[in-house]
C-alpha cells in the first residue's frame, strides 16, 4: 500500500475526477478536487504543505495545466509538490512540455490502477524524502546558528587565534600538544603593587581597563596570541597557533607600539598622581603548546624555558625598557637599535643571560 | 473525414474499471450516470462553437468528451470526438465539420443506449 497522504485531482471532467478520486482513495489517500487550474492554485496557495501530490489534467477551462504548472513552479511554497500530468496517449507531446515545465511524471487515460499506484507511490516517496531533507536542513541551520553563537561567545573569552583554532579541522591535533619555536613577550607595570595598595578599587579597575584596552589592541594589531592576563601582567606569544615567519619582529614591534601608547596613558595618569611604568621581556625558543589544565578548565598555553626567560626579563626590565634575549636580538638586528644591558642573573637558570634593551625601530 | 470502426461500447473497459474498484458496481453505475448527465453540456458547447465558427472553442468540449467517453468505454464516440478536437486544433472548421457533428450525435445516442443497456443488463 501507498504511504498515506493528500492528493489533489485537477480535471474539468467530472467523470475523470470520479475515477481518480475513487482509485486514489483506494490507495489510502485523502483526495481533494479542483475543476480547473485556477481552483487548484487557490487550494495549493491556501495550504501548500497540505498536499503530497497533484494529478493535473492539461486541457482545462480558466487555467490550463501548463499555466498551473508554471504558477506552481514559480512560487517557493508550491514548487516542491510533485505533479503527475494526466493525459491521453496521443497527447504525449504535451506531456513532454509539462515535464519540461517541472512535472514529476505522467499518466495516460484511461487510468490503469496499477500504473497509478506505482507513479503515486514514487511521487509520495520523493515528496517524503524532500520533506525529510527540508527538516534536516532546518536542523542544520539551527545547529550552525548555535555553533556560530558559541564561537562568538568563545571569541570574547579567548584569544581570536585560539577560538578559531578550536573550530578549525586541525584543532584537535594542535590542542593535544605540539612543539614549536615561538617568541614570547611578557608585559607588566612597574609600580603597580604600590599603586594598588593606595588606590581605590574603582580607580585601580579604571586604570587596568585603560591599560588592557591599549594592550589588547596592540596584540590584535600585531597578530599575537594572548595566553593570559593576570592583573597587570600579560603574556603573549607569536608563531602559534598561526604560523608567522616574522614572529620575533612582530613581538618587538608590538612591544615598541605598546611603549609608545603607554606614554600617552602615563601622561594622563601622572596628572592624577599615579606613578606607573611599563616593562617588557621578550625571548625566542622552543616550547610545548597545547591544552593545559584539567577537565572543566583548560587553557591554551605554552610551556618551556622560553616562557620562563621572557617572564624573568620582564621582571628585570625597568620602566620603559623592552628587554630582549640575545638570540631574539640577533634575529631582528637589522630592524631595531638596541643597547646591551650586559649579563643578567636569571632565577632558575644556571648561567647568566645576555640581554639588550630595544631603543627604536629603524 | 472517415468513419471509425471502434465499437460503440467496449465492455472490457467497464469490467476493468469494475475490477479496479473491487467490483463495486454502484461506483461504475454512478460513473456512467455522471457521464450521461454531463455529456449533453459538451454536445451543446460543440454546437455553439460550430454556430460561432470558432475552431478554438471546439477543442475543449471535444477533448473532454473524447476523454470521458473513453473512460466509460464509449470508444466510437471517443474516436469521433477526437476527430472534432483535431479539426478544432487545425484552427479552421472545414467542410467535414457538419458531417462530423452529425456523426457525433448519432454516436452519442448509440452510446447512451448501450450504456443504459449495460447498466440494466448486468445489474441487480
PDB file of N, CA and C in Angstrom, chain B residues 19-71:
ATOM      1  N   UNK B  19     -13.306  -4.022 -11.858  1.00  0.00           N
ATOM      2  CA  UNK B  19     -12.387  -4.822 -11.040  1.00  0.00           C
ATOM      3  C   UNK B  19     -11.371  -3.934 -10.319  1.00  0.00           C
ATOM      4  N   UNK B  20     -11.094  -2.754 -10.878  1.00  0.00           N
ATOM      5  CA  UNK B  20     -10.131  -1.871 -10.204  1.00  0.00           C
ATOM      6  C   UNK B  20     -10.734  -1.207  -8.970  1.00  0.00           C
ATOM      7  N   UNK B  21     -12.044  -1.290  -8.813  1.00  0.00           N
ATOM      8  CA  UNK B  21     -12.657  -0.738  -7.600  1.00  0.00           C
ATOM      9  C   UNK B  21     -13.331  -1.866  -6.801  1.00  0.00           C
ATOM     10  N   UNK B  22     -12.690  -3.015  -6.799  1.00  0.00           N
ATOM     11  CA  UNK B  22     -13.169  -4.181  -6.043  1.00  0.00           C
ATOM     12  C   UNK B  22     -14.603  -4.557  -6.419  1.00  0.00           C
ATOM     13  N   UNK B  23     -14.870  -4.522  -7.741  1.00  0.00           N
ATOM     14  CA  UNK B  23     -16.200  -4.889  -8.249  1.00  0.00           C
ATOM     15  C   UNK B  23     -17.343  -4.132  -7.571  1.00  0.00           C
ATOM     16  N   UNK B  24     -17.054  -2.868  -7.282  1.00  0.00           N
ATOM     17  CA  UNK B  24     -18.096  -2.009  -6.711  1.00  0.00           C
ATOM     18  C   UNK B  24     -18.958  -1.501  -7.874  1.00  0.00           C
ATOM     19  N   UNK B  25     -19.991  -2.271  -8.178  1.00  0.00           N
ATOM     20  CA  UNK B  25     -20.839  -1.949  -9.324  1.00  0.00           C
ATOM     21  C   UNK B  25     -21.512  -0.594  -9.198  1.00  0.00           C
ATOM     22  N   UNK B  26     -21.884  -0.251  -7.983  1.00  0.00           N
ATOM     23  CA  UNK B  26     -22.599   1.016  -7.813  1.00  0.00           C
ATOM     24  C   UNK B  26     -21.713   2.199  -8.200  1.00  0.00           C
ATOM     25  N   UNK B  27     -20.386   2.022  -8.014  1.00  0.00           N
ATOM     26  CA  UNK B  27     -19.488   3.094  -8.433  1.00  0.00           C
ATOM     27  C   UNK B  27     -19.492   3.230  -9.953  1.00  0.00           C
ATOM     28  N   UNK B  28     -19.429   2.098 -10.647  1.00  0.00           N
ATOM     29  CA  UNK B  28     -19.415   2.130 -12.109  1.00  0.00           C
ATOM     30  C   UNK B  28     -20.722   2.742 -12.637  1.00  0.00           C
ATOM     31  N   UNK B  29     -21.813   2.373 -11.992  1.00  0.00           N
ATOM     32  CA  UNK B  29     -23.106   2.936 -12.400  1.00  0.00           C
ATOM     33  C   UNK B  29     -23.120   4.460 -12.161  1.00  0.00           C
ATOM     34  N   UNK B  30     -22.591   4.879 -11.034  1.00  0.00           N
ATOM     35  CA  UNK B  30     -22.532   6.318 -10.731  1.00  0.00           C
ATOM     36  C   UNK B  30     -21.705   7.054 -11.784  1.00  0.00           C
ATOM     37  N   UNK B  31     -20.627   6.400 -12.193  1.00  0.00           N
ATOM     38  CA  UNK B  31     -19.744   6.999 -13.194  1.00  0.00           C
ATOM     39  C   UNK B  31     -20.485   7.150 -14.524  1.00  0.00           C
ATOM     40  N   UNK B  32     -21.213   6.103 -14.909  1.00  0.00           N
ATOM     41  CA  UNK B  32     -21.971   6.139 -16.163  1.00  0.00           C
ATOM     42  C   UNK B  32     -23.050   7.224 -16.091  1.00  0.00           C
ATOM     43  N   UNK B  33     -23.740   7.305 -14.961  1.00  0.00           N
ATOM     44  CA  UNK B  33     -24.787   8.331 -14.801  1.00  0.00           C
ATOM     45  C   UNK B  33     -24.190   9.733 -14.913  1.00  0.00           C
ATOM     46  N   UNK B  34     -23.018   9.898 -14.323  1.00  0.00           N
ATOM     47  CA  UNK B  34     -22.349  11.195 -14.400  1.00  0.00           C
ATOM     48  C   UNK B  34     -21.999  11.527 -15.847  1.00  0.00           C
ATOM     49  N   UNK B  35     -21.504  10.511 -16.557  1.00  0.00           N
ATOM     50  CA  UNK B  35     -21.164  10.719 -17.958  1.00  0.00           C
ATOM     51  C   UNK B  35     -22.400  11.110 -18.767  1.00  0.00           C
ATOM     52  N   UNK B  36     -23.502  10.383 -18.527  1.00  0.00           N
ATOM     53  CA  UNK B  36     -24.735  10.665 -19.266  1.00  0.00           C
ATOM     54  C   UNK B  36     -25.299  12.041 -18.924  1.00  0.00           C
ATOM     55  N   UNK B  37     -25.069  12.476 -17.680  1.00  0.00           N
ATOM     56  CA  UNK B  37     -25.583  13.787 -17.264  1.00  0.00           C
ATOM     57  C   UNK B  37     -24.755  14.931 -17.831  1.00  0.00           C
ATOM     58  N   UNK B  38     -23.434  14.728 -17.914  1.00  0.00           N
ATOM     59  CA  UNK B  38     -22.559  15.822 -18.341  1.00  0.00           C
ATOM     60  C   UNK B  38     -22.355  15.894 -19.854  1.00  0.00           C
ATOM     61  N   UNK B  39     -22.532  14.760 -20.545  1.00  0.00           N
ATOM     62  CA  UNK B  39     -22.296  14.717 -21.987  1.00  0.00           C
ATOM     63  C   UNK B  39     -23.037  15.789 -22.773  1.00  0.00           C
ATOM     64  N   UNK B  40     -24.356  15.991 -22.493  1.00  0.00           N
ATOM     65  CA  UNK B  40     -25.108  16.997 -23.251  1.00  0.00           C
ATOM     66  C   UNK B  40     -24.486  18.394 -23.183  1.00  0.00           C
ATOM     67  N   UNK B  41     -23.832  18.733 -22.050  1.00  0.00           N
ATOM     68  CA  UNK B  41     -23.176  20.044 -21.953  1.00  0.00           C
ATOM     69  C   UNK B  41     -22.085  20.178 -23.010  1.00  0.00           C
ATOM     70  N   UNK B  42     -21.339  19.092 -23.195  1.00  0.00           N
ATOM     71  CA  UNK B  42     -20.260  19.139 -24.180  1.00  0.00           C
ATOM     72  C   UNK B  42     -20.823  19.199 -25.604  1.00  0.00           C
ATOM     73  N   UNK B  43     -21.900  18.445 -25.823  1.00  0.00           N
ATOM     74  CA  UNK B  43     -22.530  18.482 -27.154  1.00  0.00           C
ATOM     75  C   UNK B  43     -23.039  19.891 -27.461  1.00  0.00           C
ATOM     76  N   UNK B  44     -23.642  20.523 -26.477  1.00  0.00           N
ATOM     77  CA  UNK B  44     -24.147  21.889 -26.656  1.00  0.00           C
ATOM     78  C   UNK B  44     -22.999  22.843 -26.972  1.00  0.00           C
ATOM     79  N   UNK B  45     -21.885  22.688 -26.221  1.00  0.00           N
ATOM     80  CA  UNK B  45     -20.735  23.573 -26.430  1.00  0.00           C
ATOM     81  C   UNK B  45     -20.151  23.372 -27.827  1.00  0.00           C
ATOM     82  N   UNK B  46     -20.190  22.107 -28.306  1.00  0.00           N
ATOM     83  CA  UNK B  46     -19.677  21.822 -29.656  1.00  0.00           C
ATOM     84  C   UNK B  46     -20.577  22.490 -30.707  1.00  0.00           C
ATOM     85  N   UNK B  47     -21.891  22.396 -30.512  1.00  0.00           N
ATOM     86  CA  UNK B  47     -22.833  23.066 -31.422  1.00  0.00           C
ATOM     87  C   UNK B  47     -22.601  24.568 -31.438  1.00  0.00           C
ATOM     88  N   UNK B  48     -22.386  25.129 -30.243  1.00  0.00           N
ATOM     89  CA  UNK B  48     -22.187  26.573 -30.141  1.00  0.00           C
ATOM     90  C   UNK B  48     -20.924  26.983 -30.895  1.00  0.00           C
ATOM     91  N   UNK B  49     -19.865  26.190 -30.760  1.00  0.00           N
ATOM     92  CA  UNK B  49     -18.615  26.507 -31.450  1.00  0.00           C
ATOM     93  C   UNK B  49     -18.835  26.484 -32.957  1.00  0.00           C
ATOM     94  N   UNK B  50     -19.620  25.525 -33.413  1.00  0.00           N
ATOM     95  CA  UNK B  50     -19.933  25.422 -34.847  1.00  0.00           C
ATOM     96  C   UNK B  50     -20.696  26.663 -35.314  1.00  0.00           C
ATOM     97  N   UNK B  51     -21.709  27.077 -34.520  1.00  0.00           N
ATOM     98  CA  UNK B  51     -22.520  28.248 -34.886  1.00  0.00           C
ATOM     99  C   UNK B  51     -21.677  29.516 -34.943  1.00  0.00           C
ATOM    100  N   UNK B  52     -20.762  29.605 -34.019  1.00  0.00           N
ATOM    101  CA  UNK B  52     -19.895  30.798 -33.966  1.00  0.00           C
ATOM    102  C   UNK B  52     -18.733  30.681 -34.950  1.00  0.00           C
ATOM    103  N   UNK B  53     -18.597  29.503 -35.564  1.00  0.00           N
ATOM    104  CA  UNK B  53     -17.474  29.215 -36.443  1.00  0.00           C
ATOM    105  C   UNK B  53     -16.146  29.449 -35.710  1.00  0.00           C
ATOM    106  N   UNK B  54     -16.130  28.969 -34.460  1.00  0.00           N
ATOM    107  CA  UNK B  54     -14.976  29.213 -33.588  1.00  0.00           C
ATOM    108  C   UNK B  54     -14.230  27.895 -33.372  1.00  0.00           C
ATOM    109  N   UNK B  55     -13.180  27.700 -34.144  1.00  0.00           N
ATOM    110  CA  UNK B  55     -12.429  26.435 -34.083  1.00  0.00           C
ATOM    111  C   UNK B  55     -11.842  26.207 -32.690  1.00  0.00           C
ATOM    112  N   UNK B  56     -11.303  27.271 -32.094  1.00  0.00           N
ATOM    113  CA  UNK B  56     -10.658  27.135 -30.786  1.00  0.00           C
ATOM    114  C   UNK B  56     -11.657  26.677 -29.716  1.00  0.00           C
ATOM    115  N   UNK B  57     -12.894  27.225 -29.818  1.00  0.00           N
ATOM    116  CA  UNK B  57     -13.915  26.879 -28.823  1.00  0.00           C
ATOM    117  C   UNK B  57     -14.380  25.432 -28.959  1.00  0.00           C
ATOM    118  N   UNK B  58     -14.058  24.816 -30.107  1.00  0.00           N
ATOM    119  CA  UNK B  58     -14.442  23.427 -30.327  1.00  0.00           C
ATOM    120  C   UNK B  58     -13.522  22.457 -29.573  1.00  0.00           C
ATOM    121  N   UNK B  59     -12.278  22.878 -29.398  1.00  0.00           N
ATOM    122  CA  UNK B  59     -11.253  21.969 -28.873  1.00  0.00           C
ATOM    123  C   UNK B  59     -11.606  21.401 -27.495  1.00  0.00           C
ATOM    124  N   UNK B  60     -11.945  22.285 -26.529  1.00  0.00           N
ATOM    125  CA  UNK B  60     -12.102  21.807 -25.162  1.00  0.00           C
ATOM    126  C   UNK B  60     -13.274  20.854 -24.966  1.00  0.00           C
ATOM    127  N   UNK B  61     -14.501  21.198 -25.430  1.00  0.00           N
ATOM    128  CA  UNK B  61     -15.589  20.234 -25.234  1.00  0.00           C
ATOM    129  C   UNK B  61     -15.336  18.917 -25.971  1.00  0.00           C
ATOM    130  N   UNK B  62     -14.741  18.991 -27.147  1.00  0.00           N
ATOM    131  CA  UNK B  62     -14.449  17.761 -27.896  1.00  0.00           C
ATOM    132  C   UNK B  62     -13.421  16.931 -27.126  1.00  0.00           C
ATOM    133  N   UNK B  63     -12.451  17.618 -26.553  1.00  0.00           N
ATOM    134  CA  UNK B  63     -11.396  16.940 -25.780  1.00  0.00           C
ATOM    135  C   UNK B  63     -11.988  16.256 -24.541  1.00  0.00           C
ATOM    136  N   UNK B  64     -12.821  16.998 -23.824  1.00  0.00           N
ATOM    137  CA  UNK B  64     -13.419  16.445 -22.609  1.00  0.00           C
ATOM    138  C   UNK B  64     -14.295  15.245 -22.930  1.00  0.00           C
ATOM    139  N   UNK B  65     -15.063  15.370 -24.008  1.00  0.00           N
ATOM    140  CA  UNK B  65     -15.947  14.274 -24.411  1.00  0.00           C
ATOM    141  C   UNK B  65     -15.122  13.055 -24.842  1.00  0.00           C
ATOM    142  N   UNK B  66     -14.046  13.304 -25.555  1.00  0.00           N
ATOM    143  CA  UNK B  66     -13.161  12.219 -26.001  1.00  0.00           C
ATOM    144  C   UNK B  66     -12.652  11.445 -24.783  1.00  0.00           C
ATOM    145  N   UNK B  67     -12.223  12.219 -23.786  1.00  0.00           N
ATOM    146  CA  UNK B  67     -11.602  11.617 -22.630  1.00  0.00           C
ATOM    147  C   UNK B  67     -12.609  10.905 -21.722  1.00  0.00           C
ATOM    148  N   UNK B  68     -13.743  11.553 -21.449  1.00  0.00           N
ATOM    149  CA  UNK B  68     -14.691  10.927 -20.521  1.00  0.00           C
ATOM    150  C   UNK B  68     -15.412   9.744 -21.168  1.00  0.00           C
ATOM    151  N   UNK B  69     -15.650   9.812 -22.489  1.00  0.00           N
ATOM    152  CA  UNK B  69     -16.314   8.677 -23.136  1.00  0.00           C
ATOM    153  C   UNK B  69     -15.378   7.469 -23.163  1.00  0.00           C
ATOM    154  N   UNK B  70     -14.073   7.710 -23.338  1.00  0.00           N
ATOM    155  CA  UNK B  70     -13.123   6.595 -23.315  1.00  0.00           C
ATOM    156  C   UNK B  70     -13.102   5.953 -21.936  1.00  0.00           C
ATOM    157  N   UNK B  71     -13.295   6.781 -20.894  1.00  0.00           N
ATOM    158  CA  UNK B  71     -13.280   6.243 -19.533  1.00  0.00           C
ATOM    159  C   UNK B  71     -14.416   5.242 -19.303  1.00  0.00           C
TER     160      UNK B  71
END
